[in-house]
Each structure stands twice: as structure tokens, then as C-alpha cells.
PDB file of C-alpha atoms and ligand atoms in Angstrom:
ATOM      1  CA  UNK D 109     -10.648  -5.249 -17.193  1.00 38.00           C
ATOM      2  CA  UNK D 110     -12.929  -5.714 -20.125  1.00 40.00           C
ATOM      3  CA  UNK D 111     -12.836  -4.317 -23.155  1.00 41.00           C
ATOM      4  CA  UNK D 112     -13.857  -0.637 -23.747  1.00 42.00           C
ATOM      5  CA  UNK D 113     -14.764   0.083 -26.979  1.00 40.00           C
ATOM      6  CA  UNK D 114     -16.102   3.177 -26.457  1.00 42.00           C
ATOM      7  CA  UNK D 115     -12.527   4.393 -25.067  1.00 44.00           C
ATOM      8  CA  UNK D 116      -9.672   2.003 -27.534  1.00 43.00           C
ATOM      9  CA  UNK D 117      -6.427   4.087 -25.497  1.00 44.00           C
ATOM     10  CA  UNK D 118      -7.796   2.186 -22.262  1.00 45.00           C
ATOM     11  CA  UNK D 119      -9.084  -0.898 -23.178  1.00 52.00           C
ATOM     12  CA  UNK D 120      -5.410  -2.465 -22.729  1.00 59.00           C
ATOM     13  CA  UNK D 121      -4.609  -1.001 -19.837  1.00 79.00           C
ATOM     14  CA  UNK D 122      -4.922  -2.667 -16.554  1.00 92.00           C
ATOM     15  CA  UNK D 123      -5.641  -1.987 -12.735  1.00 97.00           C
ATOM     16  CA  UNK D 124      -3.300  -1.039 -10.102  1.00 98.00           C
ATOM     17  CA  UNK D 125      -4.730  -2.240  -6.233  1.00 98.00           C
ATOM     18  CA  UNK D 126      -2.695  -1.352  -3.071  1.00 98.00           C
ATOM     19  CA  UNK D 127      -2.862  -2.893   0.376  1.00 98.00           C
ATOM     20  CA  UNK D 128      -2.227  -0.267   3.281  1.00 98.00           C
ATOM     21  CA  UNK D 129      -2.605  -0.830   7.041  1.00 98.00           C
ATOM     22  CA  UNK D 130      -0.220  -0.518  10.000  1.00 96.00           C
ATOM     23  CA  UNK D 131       2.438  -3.493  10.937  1.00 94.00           C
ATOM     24  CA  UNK D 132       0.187  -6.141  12.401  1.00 91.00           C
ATOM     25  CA  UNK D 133      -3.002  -5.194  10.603  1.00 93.00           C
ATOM     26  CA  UNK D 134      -3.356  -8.509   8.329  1.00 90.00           C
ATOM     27  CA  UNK D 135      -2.757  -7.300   4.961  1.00 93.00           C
ATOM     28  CA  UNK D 136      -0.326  -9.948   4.018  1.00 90.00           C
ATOM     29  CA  UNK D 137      -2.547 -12.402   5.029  1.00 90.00           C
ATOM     30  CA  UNK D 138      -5.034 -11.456   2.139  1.00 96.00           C
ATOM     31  CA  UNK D 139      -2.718 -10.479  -0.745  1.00 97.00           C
ATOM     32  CA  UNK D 140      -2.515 -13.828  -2.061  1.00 97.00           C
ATOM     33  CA  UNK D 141      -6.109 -14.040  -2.038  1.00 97.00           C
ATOM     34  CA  UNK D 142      -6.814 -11.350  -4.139  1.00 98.00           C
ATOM     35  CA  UNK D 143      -4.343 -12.321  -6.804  1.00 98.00           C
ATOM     36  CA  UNK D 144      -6.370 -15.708  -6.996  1.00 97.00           C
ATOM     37  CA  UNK D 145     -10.008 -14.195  -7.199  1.00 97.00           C
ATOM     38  CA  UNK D 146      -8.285 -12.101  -9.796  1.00 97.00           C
ATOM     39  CA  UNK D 147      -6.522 -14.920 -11.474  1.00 97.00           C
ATOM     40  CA  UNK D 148      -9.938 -16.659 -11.398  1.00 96.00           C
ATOM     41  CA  UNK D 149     -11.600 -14.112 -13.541  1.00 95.00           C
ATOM     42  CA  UNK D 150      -8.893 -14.082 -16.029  1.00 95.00           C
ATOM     43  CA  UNK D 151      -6.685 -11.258 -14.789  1.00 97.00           C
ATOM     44  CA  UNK D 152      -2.984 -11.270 -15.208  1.00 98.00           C
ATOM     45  CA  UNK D 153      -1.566 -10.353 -12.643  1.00 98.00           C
ATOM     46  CA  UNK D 154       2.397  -8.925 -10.784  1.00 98.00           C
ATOM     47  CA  UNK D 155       2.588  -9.151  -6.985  1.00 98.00           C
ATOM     48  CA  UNK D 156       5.025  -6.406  -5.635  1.00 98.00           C
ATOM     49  CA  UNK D 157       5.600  -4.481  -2.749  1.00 98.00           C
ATOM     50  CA  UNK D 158       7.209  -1.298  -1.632  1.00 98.00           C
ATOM     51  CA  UNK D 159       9.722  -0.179  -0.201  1.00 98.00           C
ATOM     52  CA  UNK D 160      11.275  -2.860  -2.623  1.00 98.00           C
ATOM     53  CA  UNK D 161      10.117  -4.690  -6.210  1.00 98.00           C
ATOM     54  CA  UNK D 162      12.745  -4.222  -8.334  1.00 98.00           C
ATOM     55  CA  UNK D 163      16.633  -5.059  -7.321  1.00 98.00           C
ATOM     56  CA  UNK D 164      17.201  -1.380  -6.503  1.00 98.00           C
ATOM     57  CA  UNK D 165      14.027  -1.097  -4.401  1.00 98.00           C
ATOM     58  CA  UNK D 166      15.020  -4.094  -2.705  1.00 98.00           C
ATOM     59  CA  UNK D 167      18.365  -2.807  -1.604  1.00 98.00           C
ATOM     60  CA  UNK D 168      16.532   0.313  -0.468  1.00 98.00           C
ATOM     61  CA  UNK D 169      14.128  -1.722   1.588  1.00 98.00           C
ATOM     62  CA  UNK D 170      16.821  -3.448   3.113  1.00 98.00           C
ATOM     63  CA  UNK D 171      18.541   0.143   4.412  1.00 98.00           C
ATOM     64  CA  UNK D 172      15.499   1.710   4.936  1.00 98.00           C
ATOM     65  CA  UNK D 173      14.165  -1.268   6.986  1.00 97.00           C
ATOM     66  CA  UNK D 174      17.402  -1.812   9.194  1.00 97.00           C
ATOM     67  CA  UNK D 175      19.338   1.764   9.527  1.00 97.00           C
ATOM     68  CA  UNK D 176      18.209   4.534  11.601  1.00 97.00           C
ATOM     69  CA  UNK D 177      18.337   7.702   8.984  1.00 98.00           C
ATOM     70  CA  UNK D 178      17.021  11.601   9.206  1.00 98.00           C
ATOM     71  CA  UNK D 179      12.979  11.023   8.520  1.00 97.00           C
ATOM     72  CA  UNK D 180      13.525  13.351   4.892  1.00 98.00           C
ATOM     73  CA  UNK D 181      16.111  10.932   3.928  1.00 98.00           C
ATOM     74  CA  UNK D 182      13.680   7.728   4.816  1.00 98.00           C
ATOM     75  CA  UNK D 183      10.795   9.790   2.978  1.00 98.00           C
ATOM     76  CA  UNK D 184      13.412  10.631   0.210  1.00 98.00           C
ATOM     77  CA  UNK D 185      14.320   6.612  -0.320  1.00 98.00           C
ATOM     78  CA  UNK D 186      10.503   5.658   0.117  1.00 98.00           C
ATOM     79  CA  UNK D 187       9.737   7.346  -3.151  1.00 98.00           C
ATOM     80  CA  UNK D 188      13.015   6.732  -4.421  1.00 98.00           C
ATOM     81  CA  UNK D 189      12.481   3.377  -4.452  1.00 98.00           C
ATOM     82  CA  UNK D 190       8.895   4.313  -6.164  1.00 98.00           C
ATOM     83  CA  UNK D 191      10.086   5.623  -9.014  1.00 98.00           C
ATOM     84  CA  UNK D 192      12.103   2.840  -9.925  1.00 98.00           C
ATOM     85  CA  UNK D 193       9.270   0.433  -9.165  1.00 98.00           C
ATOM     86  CA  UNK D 194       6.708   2.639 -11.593  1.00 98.00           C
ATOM     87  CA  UNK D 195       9.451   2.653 -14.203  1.00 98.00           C
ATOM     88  CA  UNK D 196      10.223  -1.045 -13.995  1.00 98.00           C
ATOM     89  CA  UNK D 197       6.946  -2.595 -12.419  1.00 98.00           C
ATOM     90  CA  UNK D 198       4.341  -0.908 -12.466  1.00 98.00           C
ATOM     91  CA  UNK D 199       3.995   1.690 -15.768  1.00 97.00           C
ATOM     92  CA  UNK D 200       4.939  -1.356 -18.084  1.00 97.00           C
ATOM     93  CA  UNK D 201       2.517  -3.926 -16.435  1.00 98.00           C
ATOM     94  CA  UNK D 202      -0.421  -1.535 -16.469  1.00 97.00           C
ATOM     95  CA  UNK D 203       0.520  -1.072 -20.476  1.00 96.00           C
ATOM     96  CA  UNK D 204       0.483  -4.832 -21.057  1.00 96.00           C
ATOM     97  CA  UNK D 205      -2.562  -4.892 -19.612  1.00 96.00           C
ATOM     98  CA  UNK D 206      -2.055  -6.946 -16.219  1.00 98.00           C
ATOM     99  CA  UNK D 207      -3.333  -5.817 -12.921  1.00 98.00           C
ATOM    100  CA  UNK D 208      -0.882  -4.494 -10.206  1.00 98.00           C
ATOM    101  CA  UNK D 209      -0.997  -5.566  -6.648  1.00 98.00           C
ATOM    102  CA  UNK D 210       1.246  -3.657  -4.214  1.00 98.00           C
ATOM    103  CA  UNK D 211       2.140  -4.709  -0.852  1.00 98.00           C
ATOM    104  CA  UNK D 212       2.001  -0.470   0.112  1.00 98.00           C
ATOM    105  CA  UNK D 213       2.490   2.565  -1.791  1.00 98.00           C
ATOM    106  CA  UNK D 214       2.198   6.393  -1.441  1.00 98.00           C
ATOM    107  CA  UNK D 215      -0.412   5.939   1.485  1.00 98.00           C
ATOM    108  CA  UNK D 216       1.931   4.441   3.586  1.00 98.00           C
ATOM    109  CA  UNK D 217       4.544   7.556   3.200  1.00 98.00           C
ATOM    110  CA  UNK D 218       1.830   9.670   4.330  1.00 98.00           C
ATOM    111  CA  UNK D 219       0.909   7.374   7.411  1.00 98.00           C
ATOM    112  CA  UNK D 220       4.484   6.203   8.747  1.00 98.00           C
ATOM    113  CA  UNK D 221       6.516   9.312   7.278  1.00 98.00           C
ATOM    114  CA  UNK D 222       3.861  11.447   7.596  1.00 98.00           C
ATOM    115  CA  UNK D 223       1.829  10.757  10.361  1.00 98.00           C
ATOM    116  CA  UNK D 224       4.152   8.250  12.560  1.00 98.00           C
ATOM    117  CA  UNK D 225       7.479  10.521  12.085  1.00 98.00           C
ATOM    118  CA  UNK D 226       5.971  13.955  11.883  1.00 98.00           C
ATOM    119  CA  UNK D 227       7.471  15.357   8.304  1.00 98.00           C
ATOM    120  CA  UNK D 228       5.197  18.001   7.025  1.00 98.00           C
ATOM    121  CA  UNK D 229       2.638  16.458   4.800  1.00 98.00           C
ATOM    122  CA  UNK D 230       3.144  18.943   2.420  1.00 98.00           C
ATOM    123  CA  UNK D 231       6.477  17.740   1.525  1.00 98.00           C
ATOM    124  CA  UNK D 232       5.261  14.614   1.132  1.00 98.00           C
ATOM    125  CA  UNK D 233       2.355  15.717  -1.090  1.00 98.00           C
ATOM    126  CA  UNK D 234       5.720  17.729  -3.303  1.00 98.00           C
ATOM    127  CA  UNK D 235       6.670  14.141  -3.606  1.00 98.00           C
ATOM    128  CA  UNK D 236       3.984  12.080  -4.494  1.00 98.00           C
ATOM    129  CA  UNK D 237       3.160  14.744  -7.616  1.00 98.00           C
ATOM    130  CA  UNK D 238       6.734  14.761  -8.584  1.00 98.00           C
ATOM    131  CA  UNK D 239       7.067  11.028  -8.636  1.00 98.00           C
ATOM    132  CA  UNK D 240       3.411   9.845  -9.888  1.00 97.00           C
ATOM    133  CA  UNK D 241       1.508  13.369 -10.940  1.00 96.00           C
ATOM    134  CA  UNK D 242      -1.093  11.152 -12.626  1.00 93.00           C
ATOM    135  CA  UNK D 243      -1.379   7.924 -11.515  1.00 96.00           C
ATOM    136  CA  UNK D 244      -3.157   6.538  -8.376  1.00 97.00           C
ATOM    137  CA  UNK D 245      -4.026   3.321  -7.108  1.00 98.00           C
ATOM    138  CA  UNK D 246      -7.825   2.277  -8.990  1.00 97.00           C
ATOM    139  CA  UNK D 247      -8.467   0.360  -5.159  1.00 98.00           C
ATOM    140  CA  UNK D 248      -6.466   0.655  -1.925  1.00 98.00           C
ATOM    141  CA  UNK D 249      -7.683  -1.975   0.609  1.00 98.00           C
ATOM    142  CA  UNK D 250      -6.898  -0.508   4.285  1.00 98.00           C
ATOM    143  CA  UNK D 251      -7.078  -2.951   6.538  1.00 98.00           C
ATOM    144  CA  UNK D 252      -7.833  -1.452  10.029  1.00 97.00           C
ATOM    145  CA  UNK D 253      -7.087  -2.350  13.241  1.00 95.00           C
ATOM    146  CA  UNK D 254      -7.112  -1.101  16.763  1.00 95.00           C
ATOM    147  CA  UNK D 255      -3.242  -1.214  18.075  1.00 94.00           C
ATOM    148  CA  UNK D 256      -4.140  -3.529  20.574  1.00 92.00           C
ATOM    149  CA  UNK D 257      -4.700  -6.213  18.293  1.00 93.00           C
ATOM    150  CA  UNK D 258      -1.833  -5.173  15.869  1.00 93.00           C
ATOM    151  CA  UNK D 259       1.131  -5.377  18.467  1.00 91.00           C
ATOM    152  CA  UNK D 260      -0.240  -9.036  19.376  1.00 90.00           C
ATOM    153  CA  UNK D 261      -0.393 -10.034  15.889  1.00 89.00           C
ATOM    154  CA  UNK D 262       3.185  -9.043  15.548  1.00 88.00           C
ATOM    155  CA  UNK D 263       4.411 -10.050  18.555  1.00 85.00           C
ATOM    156  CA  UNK D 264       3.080 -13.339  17.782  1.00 85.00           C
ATOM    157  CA  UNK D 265       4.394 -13.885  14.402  1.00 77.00           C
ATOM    158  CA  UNK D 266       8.142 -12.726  13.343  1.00 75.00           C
ATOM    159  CA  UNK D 267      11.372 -10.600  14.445  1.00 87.00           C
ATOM    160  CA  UNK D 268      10.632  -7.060  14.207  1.00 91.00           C
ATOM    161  CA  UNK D 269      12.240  -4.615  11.865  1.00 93.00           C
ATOM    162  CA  UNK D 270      13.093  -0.975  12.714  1.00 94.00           C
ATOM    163  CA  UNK D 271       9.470  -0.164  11.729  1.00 94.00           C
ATOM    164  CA  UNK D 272       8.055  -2.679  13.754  1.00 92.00           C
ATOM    165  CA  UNK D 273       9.762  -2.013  17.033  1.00 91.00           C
ATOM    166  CA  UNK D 274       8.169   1.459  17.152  1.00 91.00           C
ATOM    167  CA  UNK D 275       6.028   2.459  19.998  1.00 89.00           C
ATOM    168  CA  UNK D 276       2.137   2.405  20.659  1.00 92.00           C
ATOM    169  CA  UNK D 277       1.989   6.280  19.803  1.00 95.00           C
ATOM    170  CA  UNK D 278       3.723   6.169  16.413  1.00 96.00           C
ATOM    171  CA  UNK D 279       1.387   3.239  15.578  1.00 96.00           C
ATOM    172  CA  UNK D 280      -1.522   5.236  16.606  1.00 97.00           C
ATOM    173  CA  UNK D 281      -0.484   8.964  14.262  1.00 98.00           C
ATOM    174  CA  UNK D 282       0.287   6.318  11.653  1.00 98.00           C
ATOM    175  CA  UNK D 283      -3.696   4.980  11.888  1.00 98.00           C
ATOM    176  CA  UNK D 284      -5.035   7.917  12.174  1.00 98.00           C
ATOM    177  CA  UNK D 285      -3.154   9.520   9.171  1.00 98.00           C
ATOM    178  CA  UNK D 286      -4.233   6.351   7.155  1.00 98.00           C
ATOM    179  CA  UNK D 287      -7.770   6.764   8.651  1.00 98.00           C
ATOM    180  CA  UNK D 288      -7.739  10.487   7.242  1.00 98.00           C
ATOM    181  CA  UNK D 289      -6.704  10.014   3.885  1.00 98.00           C
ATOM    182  CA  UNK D 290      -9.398   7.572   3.682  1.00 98.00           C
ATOM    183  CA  UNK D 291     -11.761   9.910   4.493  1.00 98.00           C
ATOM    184  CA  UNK D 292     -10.159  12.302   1.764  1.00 98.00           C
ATOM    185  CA  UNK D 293      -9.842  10.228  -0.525  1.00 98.00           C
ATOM    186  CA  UNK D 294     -13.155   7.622  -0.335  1.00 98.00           C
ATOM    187  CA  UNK D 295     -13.536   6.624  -3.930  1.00 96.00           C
ATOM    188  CA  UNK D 296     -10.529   5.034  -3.619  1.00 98.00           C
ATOM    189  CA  UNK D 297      -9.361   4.035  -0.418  1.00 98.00           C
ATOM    190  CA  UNK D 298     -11.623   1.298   1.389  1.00 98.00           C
ATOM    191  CA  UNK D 299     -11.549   0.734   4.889  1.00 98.00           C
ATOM    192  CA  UNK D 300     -11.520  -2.709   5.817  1.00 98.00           C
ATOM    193  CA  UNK D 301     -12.382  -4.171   9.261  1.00 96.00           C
ATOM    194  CA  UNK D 302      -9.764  -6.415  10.017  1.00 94.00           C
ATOM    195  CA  UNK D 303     -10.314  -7.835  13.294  1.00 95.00           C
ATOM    196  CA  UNK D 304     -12.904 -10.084  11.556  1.00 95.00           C
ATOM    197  CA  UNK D 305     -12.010 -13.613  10.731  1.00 94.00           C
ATOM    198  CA  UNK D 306     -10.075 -14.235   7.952  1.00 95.00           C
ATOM    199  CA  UNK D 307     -13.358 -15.962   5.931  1.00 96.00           C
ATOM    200  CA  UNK D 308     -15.306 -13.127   6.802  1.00 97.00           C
ATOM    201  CA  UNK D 309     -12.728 -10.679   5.652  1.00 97.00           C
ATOM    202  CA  UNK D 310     -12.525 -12.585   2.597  1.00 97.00           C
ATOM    203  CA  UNK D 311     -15.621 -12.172   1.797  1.00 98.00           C
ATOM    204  CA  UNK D 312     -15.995  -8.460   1.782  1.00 98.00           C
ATOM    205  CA  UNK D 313     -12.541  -9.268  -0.427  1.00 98.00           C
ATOM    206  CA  UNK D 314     -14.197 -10.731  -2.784  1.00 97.00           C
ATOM    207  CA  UNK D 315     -17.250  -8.143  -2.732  1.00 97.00           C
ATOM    208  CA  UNK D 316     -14.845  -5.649  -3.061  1.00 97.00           C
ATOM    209  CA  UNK D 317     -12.693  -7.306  -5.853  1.00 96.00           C
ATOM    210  CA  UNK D 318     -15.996  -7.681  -8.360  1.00 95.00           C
ATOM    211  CA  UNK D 319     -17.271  -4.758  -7.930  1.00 95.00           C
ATOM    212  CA  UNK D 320     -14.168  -3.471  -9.448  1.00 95.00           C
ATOM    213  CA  UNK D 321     -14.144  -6.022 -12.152  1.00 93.00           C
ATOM    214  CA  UNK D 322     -17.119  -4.892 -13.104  1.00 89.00           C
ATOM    215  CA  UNK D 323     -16.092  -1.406 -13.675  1.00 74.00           C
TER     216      UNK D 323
HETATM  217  P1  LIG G 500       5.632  -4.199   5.388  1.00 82.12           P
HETATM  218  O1  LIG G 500       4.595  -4.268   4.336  1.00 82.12           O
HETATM  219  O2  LIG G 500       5.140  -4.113   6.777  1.00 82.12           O
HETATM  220  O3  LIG G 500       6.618  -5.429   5.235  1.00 82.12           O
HETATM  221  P2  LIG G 500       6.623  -6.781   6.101  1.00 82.12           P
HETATM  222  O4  LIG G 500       5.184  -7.230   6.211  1.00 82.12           O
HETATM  223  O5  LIG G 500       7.482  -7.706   5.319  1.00 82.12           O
HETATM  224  O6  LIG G 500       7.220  -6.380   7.417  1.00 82.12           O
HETATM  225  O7  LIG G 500       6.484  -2.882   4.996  1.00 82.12           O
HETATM  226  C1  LIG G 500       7.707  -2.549   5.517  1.00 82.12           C
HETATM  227  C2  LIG G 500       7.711  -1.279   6.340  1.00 82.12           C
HETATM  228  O8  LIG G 500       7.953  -0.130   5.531  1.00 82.12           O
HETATM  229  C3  LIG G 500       6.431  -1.005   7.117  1.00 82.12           C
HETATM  230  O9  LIG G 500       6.760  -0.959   8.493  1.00 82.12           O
HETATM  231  C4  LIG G 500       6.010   0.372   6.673  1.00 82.12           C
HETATM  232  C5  LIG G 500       7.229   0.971   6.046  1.00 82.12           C
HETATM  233  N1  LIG G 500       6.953   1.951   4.967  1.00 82.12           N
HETATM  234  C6  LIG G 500       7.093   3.303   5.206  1.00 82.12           C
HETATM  235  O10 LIG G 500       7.426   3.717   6.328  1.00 82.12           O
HETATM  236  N2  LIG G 500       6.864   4.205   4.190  1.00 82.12           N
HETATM  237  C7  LIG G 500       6.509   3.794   2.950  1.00 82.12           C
HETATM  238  O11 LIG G 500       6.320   4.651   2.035  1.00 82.12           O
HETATM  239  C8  LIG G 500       6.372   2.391   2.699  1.00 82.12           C
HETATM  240  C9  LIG G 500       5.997   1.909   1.336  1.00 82.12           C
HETATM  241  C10 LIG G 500       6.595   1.502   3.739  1.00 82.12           C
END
């Protein structure tokens, strides 16, 4: 970010970006791209994810990724392992004035919680302003898929987790929850069409990714 004289209590701080989409959808592909057109203007900049980023987190990630559990207690250790990573991660980096890229956040306990298990979205929404009542993402990139093209993607590329080995329907109330919040929320969430090519994905990225600088 540059520097705001106008408004001194901000000028330090940084921006946080998330990357949302359902298993399959690309997003890892483009993280580290980001973080380089970011680097390349100057940014600093932490790479985390969720569930997971901080030793705690990643213990949770590890349960929550491998154990079947009652769908409060997998919301309940999603933002669990939140509220560590804003405490550790997150909160501090924003003060030094880095930028924060995370692999997911509260988006993706509305789509696979949410959406993909059923839990009442209104418990979820209890959640979100008990564990971050102020802060949002500045930019979450939603890559978007059809589910076609996700489960070959996955099935191409790795051993699936308990996520993962879901079926086509939970996939599909887990994209449309993602594509709803989106449309709720469209200054901040941007849906990105990721069937493209990777190039031509990157270069919405990097559209994207200035206009924020520029902010
Ligand atoms: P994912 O980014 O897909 O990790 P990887 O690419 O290494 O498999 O995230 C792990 C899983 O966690 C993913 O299937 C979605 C799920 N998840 C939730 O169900 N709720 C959440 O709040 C978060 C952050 C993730």
C-alpha cells in the first residue's frame, strides 16, 4: 500500500487477500503468482492458509482434514483455528505493514460448513462476528468452476482428503453458497473464471492485483 497521508493510523497497515473456490478449482495454482506480482511492486508479503498457519492451526487441519466429526464441531475448529491464525498471523502482519495471502478463510466456512454440510448460516454468521467483528478480507479471488472440471482436476492430481472425497452434490451447495456470497458481498469477493488457461487467468490476476495496489 502507499502511503496515506491524509489518514497516518493506516498508512502502515497492510492488505489481507483470500483465495476461495471448491477442491479442484485451481486456486493453488495461482497463489504463488500473486505473491510475486506483489513482491514485484514492493509488497511484503506472508503466505498462509486455513484450516492451518500457525502450529495449532496445523494440528487442527490435520483432525479436521482426516476425522469424521459432528458438522458444529468441524465449524467450531474451522474458526478455532482462525482465531489463532488472526492472533499469530494475520493481526500482527497487517500492523507491520505486509500484505496477507490466505489459502481460504471465513468464505469457505460458509460454502463447505455452510452450504456443503447444511449448518444454519446463521450460526456461522454468530461466528465469524465473534471471531473477526471487524476485519474482512480487502480482495477474495473465487476461482469458479463447473464440478465437472473440478472432480477431473482432482482426480488427476493427488490422494483425496475427507473433504475431497465428498460427492458431486456437496460440491455443488458448496458453489453455489460461494457463488451467493459473492453476489452479497461484490466489493469484495471477485469471481474468477477458472476454466481459462492458466496465462489467461493470470492475466485478469494481475488486472485484479493493480487495481488494488492502486487503492
Ligand atoms: P484446501 O485449500 O483445499 O487444501 P489442499 O489444497 O491442500 O487440499 O483446504 C482444505 C479443506 O478444508 C478444503 O476441502 C475446504 C476445507 N475447509 C472447510 O471446510 N471450512 C473452512 O472454513 C476452511 C478454511 C476450509
Amino acid at each position: 500500500m502507499t502511503s496515506d497521508s491524509s489518514n497516518p493510523s493506516q498508512a502502515a497497515h497492510g492488505k489481507f487477500i483470500s483465495f476461495e473456490g471448491i477442491d479442484g478449482a485451481g486456486k493453488s495454482t495461482h497463489i504463488g503468482f500473486v505473491a510475486g506480482l506483489l513482491e514485484a511492486h514492493g509488497k511484503s508479503v506472508v503466505s498462509s492458509r486455513e484450516p492451518g498457519g500457525t502450529p495449532l492451526g496445523e494440528a487442527l487441519r490435520d483432525v479436521l482434514l482426516h476425522q469424521k466429526m459432528h458438522l458444529e464441531t468441524e465449524a467450531l475448529l474451522m474458526f478455532a483455528s482462525r482465531r489463532e491464525h488472526m492472533a499469530q498471523v494475520i493481526e500482527p502482519a497487517l500492523a507491520r505493514g505486509d500484505w496477507v495471502i490466505s489459502d481460504r478463510f471465513t468464505d469457505a466456512s460458509f460454502a463447505y460448513q455452510g452450504g456443503g454440510r447444511g449448518l444454519d448460516l446463521a450460526k456461522l454468521e454468530a461466528l465469524e462476528h465473534w471471531v473477526h467483528p471487524q476485519l474482512q478480507p480487502d480482495l477474495t479471488l473465487l476461482f469458479d468452476v463447473p464440478l465437472d472440471v473440478a472432480r477431473t482436476r482432482l482426480d488427476a492430481t493427488r490422494t483425496l482428503d475427507k473433504f475431497e472425497q465428498e460427492q458431486t452434490v456437496f460440491f455443488a451447495n458448496c458453489r453455489t453458497e460461494y457463488l451467493r456470497r459473492a453476489a452479497q458481498f461484490p466489493q469484495r469477493i471477485v469471481v474468477v473464471d477458472s476454466t481459462r488457461s492458466i496465462e489467461e487467468t493470470r492475466r485478469t490476476l494481475t488486472a485484479i492485483v493493480e487495481k488494488l495496489l492502486e487503492l
